[in-house]
């Protein structure tokens, strides 16, 4: 069936209800979604958090409003299978402004999904959200604050840099992971923290969705970082944390397709950061500050800083293909991107030890390479840096090889033959500073520390 056929047959998505309860070792949240005439979904999230860390009511009115908001984001994965014209929320009430927040998140967060599925639909015709539930009572004065920091850890270089930069507040730092991965736990442990500083959120996908995918219903990328945001918010609320510290850089703002506003990383963009910060402040809990510590900087700068943190080099993994096995697959855009960025700052032998081979010498990756450096209009749909940053890193790597009298690996030889090597832009990008950020004063010291290092000649 085409998008139009599916949308005509399945006209409504229903967010029926949710439940939250204490279980051994944590808190379980279960959602009840339905596509009438097709199937139901009951996805679960288990917050593995001990009772002694919980200082605010896990199921009070404010907690339930946060869980409702998390459910609105969790629903995207199921909603997109048919993309109906109407979403009915039966378990709570949302204001007109709140509905607009979620409509925008759905629409822009599904930009890649629309592109891959050849769907063209204007925002005004995309979705109507109506609510049939009751609004929770006002509870803003009941938040107990412990002035903690919650830091989501993804296992890659960005969150590792944030862990390092946040060391000043070691006693106040706690970490969350959405589904366990060895690289995530190792990043915390190698930084000198203990396992009791980690709160894992175990997220399960309803098997009915996987069956729909097999049957050819609509499928594609969803704004996963928005799920991280709201699971982090609920955790911060439970623990009385005032800061939710993300690791999204300025580079996440770039579109994947030249001339079109389609961004794989929309829920990592500053636009989303501003929107969700306002949503949290206005409709949930203004005591909690949502921000990205790395927003003032770009991927090239982060790569340089990460190269100075050897404790993470043999444990970090951000390859989505190999994440379940905690390894780099060596075949995807994320692997090639990370290798390329670090090649400007780390020795080839060290990178081969991490990735298993010199990825810049693998000509089978040439189509991915073309997209990364901007030789084609579509940048790979992955969490990667800007085309300019990648070209700058590769220019520096070419310069290193040639200055040492070494033959260029195949992809670098290809790159060198097609573009002018520009190390001046490399230096310019290392001096870059993005003033569009929301880093609070408490963390300004980290910004200065980072800035001084990446602008140094080390």
XYZ file of C-alpha atoms in Angstrom:
458
model
C 0.000 0.000 0.000
C 1.093 3.562 -0.658
C 1.272 6.269 1.980
C -2.072 7.601 0.760
C -3.664 4.127 0.878
C -2.458 3.426 4.420
C -3.430 6.881 5.653
C -6.907 6.527 4.122
C -7.506 3.104 5.682
C -6.119 3.832 9.157
C -7.338 7.304 10.054
C -6.621 7.431 13.786
C -3.926 6.668 16.338
C -5.092 6.442 19.969
C -2.981 7.041 23.059
C -5.321 5.197 25.394
C -3.511 5.173 28.695
C -0.324 4.548 30.642
C 0.563 2.976 33.971
C 3.466 3.553 36.345
C 4.342 1.310 39.269
C 7.174 0.336 41.590
C 8.832 -2.999 40.844
C 11.832 -4.757 42.329
C 14.828 -2.648 41.404
C 13.038 0.297 39.869
C 9.959 1.814 38.248
C 8.027 0.427 35.307
C 6.086 2.529 32.813
C 3.752 0.834 30.337
C 1.960 2.628 27.496
C -1.259 1.627 25.762
C -1.369 2.700 22.103
C -3.825 1.580 19.450
C -4.417 1.810 15.727
C -8.131 0.935 15.430
C -8.731 -1.958 13.060
C -5.045 -2.938 13.025
C -3.437 -3.649 16.413
C -2.510 -2.475 19.890
C 0.936 -1.710 21.299
C 2.108 -1.863 24.921
C 5.769 -0.751 24.992
C 7.554 -0.633 28.342
C 10.280 1.388 30.002
C 11.940 0.228 33.200
C 13.895 2.820 35.162
C 16.496 0.861 37.123
C 16.715 3.244 40.054
C 16.978 2.423 43.756
C 14.508 3.820 46.288
C 17.195 5.735 48.137
C 17.784 7.929 45.058
C 14.114 8.917 44.694
C 13.102 12.089 46.531
C 10.024 13.133 44.524
C 6.794 11.211 44.003
C 7.198 8.666 41.208
C 3.465 8.672 40.373
C 2.165 12.056 41.536
C 0.429 14.545 39.213
C 3.673 16.155 38.016
C 5.328 12.766 37.493
C 2.302 11.630 35.484
C 2.446 14.753 33.311
C 6.108 14.065 32.546
C 5.278 10.420 31.776
C 2.432 11.561 29.491
C 4.908 13.807 27.652
C 7.370 10.921 27.360
C 4.531 8.811 25.978
C 3.819 11.380 23.289
C 7.411 10.934 22.102
C 7.423 7.146 22.548
C 4.285 7.041 20.387
C 6.152 8.367 17.325
C 7.623 4.921 16.584
C 4.147 3.404 16.418
C 2.293 6.341 14.902
C 4.621 6.433 11.896
C 3.635 2.922 10.772
C 0.427 4.378 9.282
C 0.809 8.165 9.774
C -2.920 8.777 10.394
C -4.517 12.196 10.164
C -5.746 12.117 13.767
C -4.140 11.334 17.113
C -6.467 11.030 20.106
C -5.044 11.317 23.620
C -7.445 9.764 26.115
C -5.237 9.827 29.215
C -4.519 13.513 29.679
C -5.030 17.038 28.451
C -2.630 19.171 26.440
C -3.012 22.875 25.751
C -3.005 24.299 22.236
C 0.628 25.343 22.711
C 1.649 21.916 24.002
C -0.039 20.260 21.032
C 1.916 22.549 18.705
C 5.158 21.496 20.400
C 4.463 17.824 19.731
C 3.166 18.391 16.212
C 6.383 20.198 15.320
C 8.493 17.465 16.937
C 6.634 14.786 14.972
C 6.817 16.672 11.693
C 10.456 17.760 11.804
C 11.633 14.667 13.676
C 10.157 12.538 10.883
C 11.754 14.618 8.110
C 14.155 11.834 7.131
C 11.310 9.291 7.335
C 9.250 11.390 4.899
C 12.176 11.738 2.513
C 13.066 8.027 2.485
C 9.419 7.049 1.941
C 8.850 9.712 -0.759
C 6.152 11.409 1.336
C 5.282 15.032 0.668
C 2.760 16.550 3.033
C 2.494 20.135 4.351
C 2.593 20.741 8.092
C -0.968 22.069 8.218
C -2.343 18.828 6.753
C -0.056 16.446 8.592
C -1.752 15.783 11.912
C -4.559 16.811 14.227
C -4.137 16.029 17.934
C -7.196 16.046 20.168
C -7.333 15.309 23.891
C -10.154 13.606 25.782
C -8.469 13.219 29.176
C -8.291 15.493 32.205
C -5.550 17.954 33.082
C -3.431 17.042 36.102
C -3.578 19.399 39.090
C -0.919 22.105 39.520
C 2.105 20.792 41.458
C 5.041 23.079 40.708
C 5.727 23.899 44.366
C 6.335 20.257 45.343
C 9.702 19.629 43.654
C 12.455 18.668 46.121
C 15.820 19.776 44.744
C 19.189 18.136 45.466
C 21.139 20.214 42.890
C 22.322 17.147 40.957
C 23.412 16.781 37.333
C 21.980 14.049 35.090
C 24.249 13.210 32.139
C 22.958 10.889 29.384
C 25.752 8.626 28.100
C 25.627 7.214 24.575
C 28.972 5.443 24.459
C 30.557 7.704 21.841
C 33.174 10.436 21.965
C 30.733 13.327 22.576
C 29.274 12.110 25.870
C 32.763 10.966 26.912
C 33.971 14.545 26.481
C 31.025 15.799 28.547
C 31.869 13.319 31.323
C 35.432 14.633 31.344
C 34.403 18.297 31.334
C 31.926 17.738 34.197
C 34.518 16.256 36.577
C 34.413 19.361 38.787
C 30.991 18.231 40.035
C 31.893 14.587 40.573
C 29.761 14.210 43.713
C 26.721 15.776 42.017
C 26.932 13.783 38.773
C 24.707 10.842 37.877
C 24.487 9.151 34.494
C 21.669 7.612 32.499
C 21.800 5.106 29.672
C 18.852 4.115 27.490
C 19.388 0.361 27.164
C 22.619 -1.093 28.445
C 25.771 -1.045 26.333
C 29.221 -1.909 27.641
C 30.790 1.233 26.152
C 28.356 3.402 28.125
C 29.039 1.745 31.443
C 32.790 1.622 30.777
C 32.887 5.366 30.036
C 31.506 6.102 33.498
C 33.674 3.553 35.286
C 36.924 4.583 33.577
C 36.194 8.143 34.733
C 36.403 7.007 38.350
C 32.705 6.636 39.156
C 31.025 3.517 40.537
C 28.123 1.559 39.046
C 25.665 3.045 41.533
C 26.100 6.347 39.696
C 24.441 4.848 36.589
C 20.669 4.674 36.072
C 19.799 2.445 33.148
C 16.475 2.819 31.374
C 15.498 -0.425 29.702
C 13.282 0.396 26.713
C 11.466 -2.370 24.857
C 9.736 -2.187 21.484
C 6.341 -3.881 21.185
C 6.719 -6.937 18.891
C 3.556 -5.935 17.011
C 5.490 -3.018 15.525
C 8.201 -5.359 14.276
C 5.496 -7.488 12.630
C 4.074 -4.425 10.874
C 7.557 -3.600 9.609
C 7.853 -7.119 8.152
C 4.489 -6.694 6.433
C 5.616 -3.523 4.664
C 3.933 -0.830 6.720
C 5.702 2.527 6.868
C 9.044 2.497 8.641
C 12.015 4.767 9.167
C 13.978 7.021 11.492
C 12.356 8.585 14.565
C 13.716 11.366 16.834
C 15.334 9.057 19.397
C 17.139 11.880 21.202
C 13.734 13.248 22.222
C 13.116 9.951 24.048
C 16.471 10.395 25.783
C 15.379 13.928 26.704
C 12.124 12.924 28.378
C 13.475 9.776 30.056
C 16.249 12.007 31.382
C 13.700 14.554 32.551
C 11.689 11.953 34.478
C 14.887 10.643 36.074
C 15.995 14.174 36.975
C 12.589 14.862 38.528
C 12.676 11.643 40.597
C 16.154 12.421 41.922
C 15.724 16.153 42.447
C 18.327 17.043 39.809
C 18.376 20.595 38.481
C 20.506 20.034 35.382
C 20.008 17.657 32.466
C 23.343 17.853 30.628
C 23.325 16.779 26.971
C 26.253 16.344 24.555
C 24.904 17.801 21.302
C 27.261 20.011 19.314
C 26.693 22.932 16.941
C 27.272 20.621 13.971
C 23.976 18.828 14.689
C 22.108 21.792 13.191
C 23.102 21.042 9.573
C 20.609 19.577 7.105
C 21.397 16.248 5.444
C 20.183 17.413 2.043
C 21.385 20.604 0.430
C 18.552 23.076 0.027
C 16.053 21.121 2.162
C 15.233 21.332 5.858
C 15.684 17.608 6.552
C 17.914 16.830 9.505
C 18.593 13.322 10.827
C 19.689 15.020 14.050
C 16.674 17.303 14.475
C 16.145 16.237 18.098
C 19.816 17.079 18.742
C 19.543 20.506 17.102
C 19.531 23.824 18.926
C 16.061 24.473 17.526
C 14.730 21.452 19.398
C 16.777 22.339 22.481
C 15.097 25.759 22.602
C 11.645 24.266 22.015
C 11.897 21.573 24.675
C 13.493 23.959 27.176
C 10.502 26.277 26.795
C 8.105 23.332 27.043
C 9.736 22.103 30.264
C 9.779 25.607 31.733
C 6.193 26.482 30.808
C 4.313 23.209 31.234
C 6.348 20.830 33.382
C 9.067 21.881 35.810
C 11.060 25.115 35.484
C 13.467 23.933 38.210
C 15.174 21.595 35.731
C 17.475 23.100 33.110
C 17.844 21.162 29.820
C 20.946 22.125 27.816
C 23.886 20.795 25.824
C 27.339 21.400 27.241
C 28.957 20.974 23.802
C 26.637 23.281 21.840
C 29.223 26.104 21.635
C 31.567 23.851 19.649
C 31.826 21.782 16.476
C 32.772 18.177 15.724
C 36.332 19.048 14.720
C 36.979 20.664 18.088
C 35.376 17.751 19.923
C 37.565 15.303 17.992
C 40.685 17.204 19.046
C 39.614 17.282 22.686
C 38.663 13.603 22.641
C 42.068 12.706 21.201
C 43.584 14.076 24.443
C 41.559 11.606 26.563
C 43.341 8.242 26.088
C 41.333 6.570 28.845
C 38.338 6.457 26.486
C 40.103 5.443 23.270
C 39.813 1.682 23.647
C 36.294 1.614 25.080
C 34.185 4.121 23.122
C 31.715 2.856 20.497
C 29.067 4.892 18.675
C 28.408 2.625 15.686
C 24.672 1.870 15.561
C 25.189 -1.250 13.438
C 27.596 -2.840 15.888
C 26.215 -1.370 19.120
C 24.614 -4.601 20.368
C 27.982 -6.339 20.108
C 29.771 -3.232 21.442
C 31.987 -2.936 18.360
C 32.687 -0.802 15.313
C 31.303 -2.460 12.172
C 33.771 -0.647 9.886
C 31.200 -0.475 7.071
C 28.850 2.395 7.948
C 28.846 6.176 7.718
C 29.277 6.612 11.484
C 32.424 4.484 11.530
C 33.946 6.280 8.551
C 33.026 9.692 9.942
C 34.549 9.095 13.383
C 37.683 7.575 11.856
C 38.026 10.543 9.477
C 37.665 13.174 12.191
C 40.090 11.488 14.562
C 42.623 10.879 11.767
C 43.567 14.564 11.973
C 44.606 14.195 15.616
C 45.552 10.550 16.233
C 48.122 8.220 14.733
C 47.082 5.658 12.123
C 48.294 2.734 14.252
C 46.092 3.804 17.157
C 43.038 4.180 14.930
C 43.598 0.769 13.328
C 43.713 -0.751 16.805
C 40.331 0.844 17.560
C 38.548 0.196 14.257
C 40.337 -2.950 13.058
C 41.599 -1.407 9.805
C 42.392 1.891 8.106
C 38.911 2.854 6.936
C 40.370 5.538 4.674
C 41.997 2.726 2.712
C 38.719 0.918 2.056
C 37.463 1.879 -1.402
C 34.203 -0.007 -0.816
C 33.182 2.960 1.354
C 33.505 5.475 -1.473
C 29.777 6.197 -1.857
C 29.492 6.902 1.884
C 32.651 9.009 1.656
C 31.163 11.087 -1.197
C 28.167 11.955 0.960
C 30.236 12.831 4.013
C 32.528 15.274 2.207
C 29.811 16.844 0.060
C 30.628 15.323 -3.325
C 26.939 14.392 -3.464
C 23.910 16.391 -2.279
C 22.808 13.912 0.388
C 24.871 13.612 3.541
C 24.458 10.154 5.139
C 21.530 9.925 7.520
C 23.630 9.475 10.621
C 24.847 11.576 13.544
C 27.823 13.047 11.713
C 29.437 16.460 11.452
C 29.151 19.072 8.743
C 30.650 18.600 5.309
C 33.056 21.485 5.942
C 34.328 19.934 9.188
C 34.942 16.553 7.575
C 36.767 18.138 4.625
C 38.910 20.168 7.028
C 39.853 17.070 9.044
C 40.730 15.120 5.903
C 42.780 18.022 4.545
C 44.846 17.966 7.725
C 45.245 14.188 7.467
C 46.419 14.466 3.839
C 48.941 17.084 4.931
C 50.215 14.753 7.686
C 50.716 11.844 5.297
C 52.477 13.943 2.672
C 54.738 15.708 5.185
C 55.859 12.299 6.447
C 56.495 11.058 2.906
C 53.859 8.329 3.151
C 51.527 7.147 0.390
C 47.943 8.276 0.791
C 45.296 5.653 1.578
C 42.845 5.115 -1.300
C 40.050 7.391 -0.085
C 42.500 10.150 0.810
C 44.121 9.852 -2.632
C 40.663 10.158 -4.178
C 39.847 13.136 -1.949
C 43.141 14.837 -2.758
C 42.492 14.452 -6.494
C 39.015 15.988 -6.345
C 39.363 18.959 -4.017
C 41.791 21.622 -2.938
C 43.402 20.856 0.401
C 42.450 23.646 2.800
C 44.244 23.574 6.133
C 43.433 27.247 6.730
C 39.803 26.267 7.248
C 41.008 23.583 9.658
C 42.606 26.256 11.841
C 39.554 28.512 11.487
C 37.196 25.764 12.644
C 39.360 25.088 15.704
C 38.911 28.749 16.691
C 35.145 28.565 16.172
C 32.684 29.482 18.924
C 28.910 29.176 18.672
C 27.126 31.843 20.706
C 23.763 30.135 20.170
C 23.798 27.968 23.263
C 22.072 27.759 26.643
C 24.914 26.608 28.905
C 24.182 27.918 32.427
C 26.728 29.859 34.459
C 27.449 26.827 36.631
C 29.139 25.141 33.654
C 30.847 28.133 32.027
C 34.193 26.997 33.487
C 33.990 23.880 31.272
C 33.437 26.031 28.191
C 36.573 28.022 28.932
C 38.617 24.899 29.624
C 37.487 23.334 26.364
C 38.036 26.513 24.351
C 41.575 27.015 25.622
C 42.618 23.485 24.760
C 41.175 23.282 21.238
C 42.687 26.650 20.338
C 46.105 25.665 21.646
C 48.908 24.271 19.487
C 49.035 20.942 21.374
